[in-house]
Amino acid sequence: MSEPADIYSDVVEELSSVLIGNEAVVEHLMISLLSRGHVLLEGVPGVAKTMIANLFARAIGLEYNRIQMTPDLLPADITGTYVYREGTGEFELQRGPIFSNVVVADEINRATPKTQSALLEAMQEQAVTIRGDTLSLSNPFIVIATQNPIDMKGTYELPEAQRDRFQLKLTVDILERDDELRLVNRFDSQPDLGTEDVSTVVSAEDVFSAREVVSDVFVHKSVKQYMLDIIEATREHSDVEYGGSSRATLAFLDACKAGAAVRGREYVIPDDVKNLAEPVLTHRIQPSTDADLSGVTSGDIIEEILEETSLPSDSVDAEASLYEPTAEEAISDSQSE
């Protein structure tokens, strides 16, 4: 089993034994994992942000570590350090929790900027440097950071460079009433339900194979232009201080390819671009001071941009087959790479 759609379907089905709602969050986590990205989860306390990450790692059979970010946490507490052993008279490497497949940085904005920066190299290079030695991290590797948007006491806002390292920013909302009723009924009958009730249904090898499938997903030149139109609009919008970077463009492309693959397609359509625009861009654009004072959010700006940006086709309901590669396009696209 190496098809992204099959992997995603099996993971969702397995998680449904414990998790209620938040299927979109799980889908985006899968998209980010298959496109080698990282995820920032935002939500009020108690909406199962950490639980979702733990369940996701368990279903895929990946090693999981959780780091509780606090103001007194040091960079070495994340990366590790060399410890002197009296018995041998030598320094021994003590690896930190960053050496794992799925690393959850819980309440990342509670750590100081110095400690937050310890994640930068790991997220970008999939390696860390300890006393001059560069050490490779696990593969696959994904950082899932959580933050609380309502409690600002003792927190340090993530700087732009740190936010830009996250491919996607997702919001975990409070459940709808019907879903919350299902949650109450489930835990009323199974109060001890937890992560141990989720089985591994996917292997790391499946993830590697699915990534190869994602890399081969075709993106029509008109869809690429549509994507670039959206990115350019974030840079030129009157309510934006600064827009998406080139890193944002590449993250957008990779996410769209993975999103198409997870939905069982070998090519990207405009709807993939529209669906992923907000999670890819919302944390990367900074509203101007005037817009901020007026209550205009980055989400509002992205929504406006999507409404005003012309689709690649004259018809919103254009046939998806228009974006499949012809034999000539497939050859041309591979040669241009």
Coordinates of C-alpha atoms in Angstrom, one line a residue:
M1 CA 0.0 0.0 0.0
S2 CA 1.7 3.2 -1.2
E3 CA -1.0 5.3 -2.7
P4 CA -1.5 8.5 -0.7
A5 CA -5.3 8.2 -0.9
D6 CA -5.2 4.7 0.5
I7 CA -2.9 5.7 3.4
Y8 CA -5.0 8.6 4.3
S9 CA -8.2 6.6 4.2
D10 CA -6.8 3.9 6.5
V11 CA -5.4 6.5 9.0
V12 CA -8.7 8.4 9.1
E13 CA -10.7 5.2 9.6
E14 CA -8.4 4.1 12.4
L15 CA -8.4 7.5 14.2
S16 CA -12.2 7.6 14.0
S17 CA -12.2 5.0 16.8
V18 CA -11.0 7.7 19.2
L19 CA -11.1 11.0 17.4
I20 CA -14.4 12.8 16.6
G21 CA -14.4 15.6 14.1
N22 CA -11.3 17.4 12.9
E23 CA -11.0 15.2 9.8
A24 CA -9.8 18.3 7.9
V25 CA -6.9 18.6 10.4
V26 CA -5.9 15.0 9.9
E27 CA -6.0 15.4 6.2
H28 CA -3.7 18.5 6.4
L29 CA -1.3 16.7 8.7
M30 CA -1.1 13.9 6.1
I31 CA -0.6 16.5 3.3
S32 CA 2.3 18.0 5.3
L33 CA 3.9 14.7 6.1
L34 CA 3.8 13.5 2.5
S35 CA 5.3 16.8 1.3
R36 CA 8.0 17.0 4.0
G37 CA 6.4 20.0 5.7
H38 CA 5.7 21.1 9.3
V39 CA 2.5 22.2 10.9
L40 CA 1.5 24.9 13.4
L41 CA -1.7 24.0 15.3
E42 CA -3.6 26.8 16.9
G43 CA -6.6 26.4 19.2
V44 CA -8.0 27.2 22.6
P45 CA -7.0 24.8 25.4
G46 CA -8.8 21.5 25.5
V47 CA -9.6 20.9 21.8
A48 CA -7.2 17.9 21.6
K49 CA -4.4 19.5 19.6
T50 CA -1.7 17.3 21.3
M51 CA -4.0 14.3 21.2
I52 CA -4.5 14.6 17.4
A53 CA -0.7 14.7 16.9
N54 CA -0.1 11.7 19.1
L55 CA -2.9 9.6 17.5
F56 CA -1.6 10.5 14.0
A57 CA 1.9 9.4 14.9
R58 CA 0.7 6.2 16.4
A59 CA -1.5 5.3 13.4
I60 CA 1.5 5.7 11.1
G61 CA 3.8 3.8 13.3
L62 CA 6.2 6.7 13.8
E63 CA 8.3 7.5 16.9
Y64 CA 6.7 10.4 18.8
N65 CA 8.2 12.9 21.3
R66 CA 6.4 15.7 23.0
I67 CA 8.3 18.8 24.3
Q68 CA 6.5 21.0 26.7
M69 CA 7.8 24.5 25.8
T70 CA 8.3 26.7 28.9
P71 CA 10.2 30.0 29.5
D72 CA 13.1 28.2 31.3
L73 CA 13.6 25.6 28.5
L74 CA 17.1 25.8 26.9
P75 CA 18.1 25.0 23.3
A76 CA 20.1 22.0 24.6
D77 CA 16.9 20.6 26.1
I78 CA 15.6 20.2 22.6
T79 CA 18.7 19.3 20.6
G80 CA 20.7 17.5 23.2
T81 CA 24.3 17.9 24.4
Y82 CA 27.5 16.1 25.2
V83 CA 27.6 14.8 28.8
Y84 CA 30.9 14.0 30.6
R85 CA 31.1 10.5 31.9
E86 CA 33.6 10.0 34.8
G87 CA 33.8 6.3 34.2
T88 CA 35.2 6.6 30.7
G89 CA 36.7 10.1 31.0
E90 CA 34.9 11.0 27.7
F91 CA 32.0 13.1 26.6
E92 CA 29.0 11.1 25.5
L93 CA 26.2 12.5 23.2
Q94 CA 22.9 12.7 25.0
R95 CA 20.3 13.1 22.2
G96 CA 17.4 15.4 22.8
P97 CA 13.7 14.9 22.0
I98 CA 14.2 16.4 18.5
F99 CA 15.6 13.0 17.5
S100 CA 12.2 11.5 16.6
N101 CA 9.9 11.2 13.7
V102 CA 7.0 13.3 15.0
V103 CA 8.0 16.1 17.4
V104 CA 5.3 18.0 19.1
A105 CA 6.4 21.4 20.5
D106 CA 3.5 22.0 22.8
E107 CA 2.7 25.7 23.4
I108 CA 5.7 26.8 21.3
N109 CA 5.1 30.5 22.1
R110 CA 5.8 29.9 25.8
A111 CA 9.5 29.3 25.0
T112 CA 12.0 32.1 24.6
P113 CA 13.0 33.2 21.1
K114 CA 16.5 31.6 21.7
T115 CA 14.9 28.2 22.4
Q116 CA 12.4 28.6 19.6
S117 CA 15.3 29.2 17.2
A118 CA 16.7 25.7 18.1
L119 CA 13.9 24.3 15.9
L120 CA 14.9 26.4 12.9
E121 CA 17.8 24.3 11.6
A122 CA 16.0 21.1 12.4
M123 CA 12.9 22.1 10.5
Q124 CA 14.8 23.5 7.5
E125 CA 17.8 21.1 7.2
Q126 CA 16.5 18.0 9.0
A127 CA 19.7 18.2 11.0
V128 CA 21.0 19.8 14.2
T129 CA 24.5 21.0 15.2
I130 CA 25.8 20.2 18.6
R131 CA 29.2 21.6 19.5
G132 CA 30.2 21.8 15.9
D133 CA 28.9 18.3 15.0
T134 CA 26.1 18.2 12.5
L135 CA 23.8 15.3 13.1
S136 CA 21.0 14.1 10.8
L137 CA 17.5 13.6 12.3
S138 CA 15.0 10.8 11.8
N139 CA 13.3 10.3 8.5
P140 CA 10.4 10.9 8.1
F141 CA 10.5 14.0 10.3
I142 CA 7.7 16.4 11.0
V143 CA 7.4 19.1 13.7
I144 CA 3.8 19.8 14.9
A145 CA 3.8 22.9 17.1
T146 CA 0.8 24.0 19.1
Q147 CA -0.1 27.4 20.4
N148 CA -2.9 29.0 22.4
P149 CA -4.3 32.1 20.8
I150 CA -6.1 33.5 23.9
D151 CA -3.5 33.3 26.8
M152 CA -0.8 35.9 26.1
K153 CA 0.8 36.0 29.6
G154 CA 4.3 34.7 29.6
T155 CA 4.4 34.1 25.8
Y156 CA 6.7 35.1 23.1
E157 CA 5.2 35.6 19.6
L158 CA 6.8 33.5 16.9
P159 CA 9.0 35.7 14.7
E160 CA 8.4 35.8 11.0
A161 CA 11.3 33.6 10.2
Q162 CA 10.1 30.9 12.5
R163 CA 6.5 31.1 11.2
D164 CA 7.7 30.8 7.6
R165 CA 9.3 27.4 8.4
F166 CA 5.8 25.9 9.0
Q167 CA 4.3 24.8 5.8
L168 CA 0.7 24.9 7.2
K169 CA -1.1 26.7 10.0
L170 CA -4.3 24.9 11.1
T171 CA -7.0 25.9 13.5
V172 CA -8.5 23.3 15.7
D173 CA -12.0 24.5 16.5
I174 CA -14.3 23.5 19.3
L175 CA -16.6 20.7 18.2
E176 CA -20.1 21.3 16.8
R177 CA -22.8 20.4 19.2
D178 CA -23.7 17.1 17.5
D179 CA -20.1 16.0 17.4
E180 CA -19.6 17.0 21.0
L181 CA -22.6 14.9 21.9
R182 CA -21.0 12.0 20.1
L183 CA -17.8 12.7 22.1
V184 CA -19.8 12.7 25.4
N185 CA -21.6 9.4 24.6
R186 CA -18.4 7.7 23.5
F187 CA -16.4 8.6 26.6
D188 CA -19.4 7.9 28.8
S189 CA -19.3 4.3 27.6
Q190 CA -15.5 4.1 27.2
P191 CA -14.0 6.4 29.8
D192 CA -10.5 4.9 29.4
L193 CA -10.4 5.4 25.6
G194 CA -7.0 6.8 24.6
T195 CA -4.0 6.6 22.2
E196 CA -3.4 2.9 23.1
D197 CA -6.7 2.1 21.4
V198 CA -5.3 3.2 18.0
S199 CA -3.3 0.6 16.0
T200 CA -0.6 1.2 13.5
V201 CA -2.0 0.9 10.0
V202 CA 0.8 2.5 8.0
S203 CA 4.5 2.0 8.0
A204 CA 7.4 4.4 7.4
E205 CA 8.0 2.5 4.1
D206 CA 4.5 3.3 3.0
V207 CA 5.2 7.0 3.7
F208 CA 8.4 7.0 1.6
S209 CA 6.5 5.3 -1.3
A210 CA 3.6 7.7 -1.1
R211 CA 6.1 10.6 -1.1
E212 CA 7.4 9.3 -4.5
V213 CA 3.8 9.3 -5.8
V214 CA 3.3 12.9 -4.6
S215 CA 6.5 14.1 -6.3
D216 CA 5.2 12.8 -9.6
V217 CA 1.9 14.7 -9.4
F218 CA 1.4 16.9 -12.5
V219 CA 0.7 20.6 -12.2
H220 CA -0.6 22.3 -15.4
K221 CA 1.1 25.5 -16.3
S222 CA -2.2 27.4 -16.0
V223 CA -2.5 26.1 -12.4
K224 CA 1.0 27.2 -11.6
Q225 CA 0.1 30.7 -12.9
Y226 CA -3.0 30.7 -10.8
M227 CA -0.9 29.9 -7.7
L228 CA 1.6 32.6 -8.5
D229 CA -1.2 35.1 -9.0
I230 CA -2.4 34.4 -5.5
I231 CA 1.1 34.7 -4.0
E232 CA 1.8 38.0 -5.9
A233 CA -1.5 39.4 -4.7
T234 CA -0.4 38.9 -1.1
R235 CA 2.6 41.0 -1.8
E236 CA 0.7 43.8 -3.5
H237 CA -2.5 44.0 -1.4
S238 CA -3.0 47.4 0.2
D239 CA -3.7 45.9 3.6
V240 CA -0.6 43.7 3.7
E241 CA 2.7 44.8 5.2
Y242 CA 4.6 41.9 3.6
G243 CA 3.3 38.9 1.7
G244 CA 4.4 35.4 0.9
S245 CA 8.0 34.6 0.2
S246 CA 9.5 32.3 -2.4
R247 CA 9.5 29.6 0.4
A248 CA 5.8 30.1 0.6
T249 CA 5.4 29.6 -3.1
L250 CA 7.3 26.2 -2.9
A251 CA 5.3 25.2 0.2
F252 CA 2.1 26.0 -1.7
L253 CA 3.2 23.9 -4.7
D254 CA 4.2 20.9 -2.6
A255 CA 1.0 21.1 -0.5
C256 CA -1.2 21.2 -3.6
K257 CA 0.6 18.2 -5.1
A258 CA 0.1 16.2 -1.9
G259 CA -3.5 17.4 -1.5
A260 CA -4.3 16.1 -5.0
A261 CA -2.6 12.8 -4.3
V262 CA -4.5 12.3 -1.0
R263 CA -7.7 12.9 -3.0
G264 CA -6.7 10.2 -5.4
R265 CA -5.6 12.4 -8.4
E266 CA -2.4 12.4 -10.3
Y267 CA -2.8 16.1 -11.2
V268 CA -3.6 19.4 -9.4
I269 CA -6.8 21.3 -10.1
P270 CA -7.7 24.9 -9.1
D271 CA -9.8 23.7 -6.2
D272 CA -6.7 22.2 -4.6
V273 CA -5.1 25.6 -4.7
K274 CA -8.1 27.3 -3.3
N275 CA -8.5 24.8 -0.5
L276 CA -4.9 25.1 0.6
A277 CA -4.3 28.9 0.2
E278 CA -5.4 29.8 3.7
P279 CA -3.5 27.1 5.7
V280 CA -0.3 27.8 3.6
L281 CA -0.5 31.6 3.6
T282 CA -2.4 32.8 6.7
H283 CA 0.7 32.8 9.0
R284 CA 3.0 34.1 6.3
I285 CA 1.4 37.5 5.5
Q286 CA 1.4 40.4 8.0
P287 CA -1.6 42.8 7.8
S288 CA -0.6 46.5 7.9
T289 CA -1.0 48.5 11.1
D290 CA -4.2 50.2 9.8
A291 CA -5.7 46.9 8.7
D292 CA -4.9 45.4 12.1
L293 CA -6.5 48.3 14.0
S294 CA -9.5 47.9 11.8
G295 CA -9.9 44.2 12.7
V296 CA -8.8 42.9 9.3
T297 CA -7.2 39.5 9.6
S298 CA -4.9 37.6 7.3
G299 CA -7.7 35.2 6.7
D300 CA -9.9 38.0 5.6
I301 CA -7.2 39.2 3.1
I302 CA -6.7 35.7 1.7
E303 CA -10.5 35.2 1.2
E304 CA -10.6 38.5 -0.6
I305 CA -7.7 37.6 -2.8
L306 CA -9.2 34.3 -3.8
E307 CA -12.5 36.0 -4.7
E308 CA -10.6 38.6 -6.9
T309 CA -8.1 36.2 -8.6
S310 CA -9.2 34.8 -11.9
L311 CA -9.4 31.0 -12.2
P312 CA -7.3 29.3 -14.9
S313 CA -10.5 28.5 -16.7
D314 CA -13.5 30.7 -17.6
S315 CA -15.7 28.1 -15.9
V316 CA -15.6 27.5 -12.2
D317 CA -17.0 24.1 -12.9
A318 CA -14.5 23.3 -15.5
E319 CA -13.8 19.6 -16.2
A320 CA -10.9 18.4 -14.0
S321 CA -9.6 16.5 -17.1
L322 CA -8.5 19.9 -18.5
Y323 CA -5.6 19.8 -16.0
E324 CA -4.5 16.3 -16.8
P325 CA -1.1 16.2 -18.6
T326 CA -1.1 15.3 -22.3
A327 CA 1.8 13.2 -23.4
E328 CA 3.6 16.2 -24.8
E329 CA 3.0 18.3 -21.6
A330 CA 4.3 15.5 -19.4
I331 CA 7.5 15.3 -21.4
S332 CA 7.9 19.1 -21.5
D333 CA 7.2 19.4 -17.8
S334 CA 9.8 16.8 -16.9
Q335 CA 12.4 18.4 -19.1
S336 CA 11.8 21.8 -17.6
E337 CA 12.6 20.4 -14.2

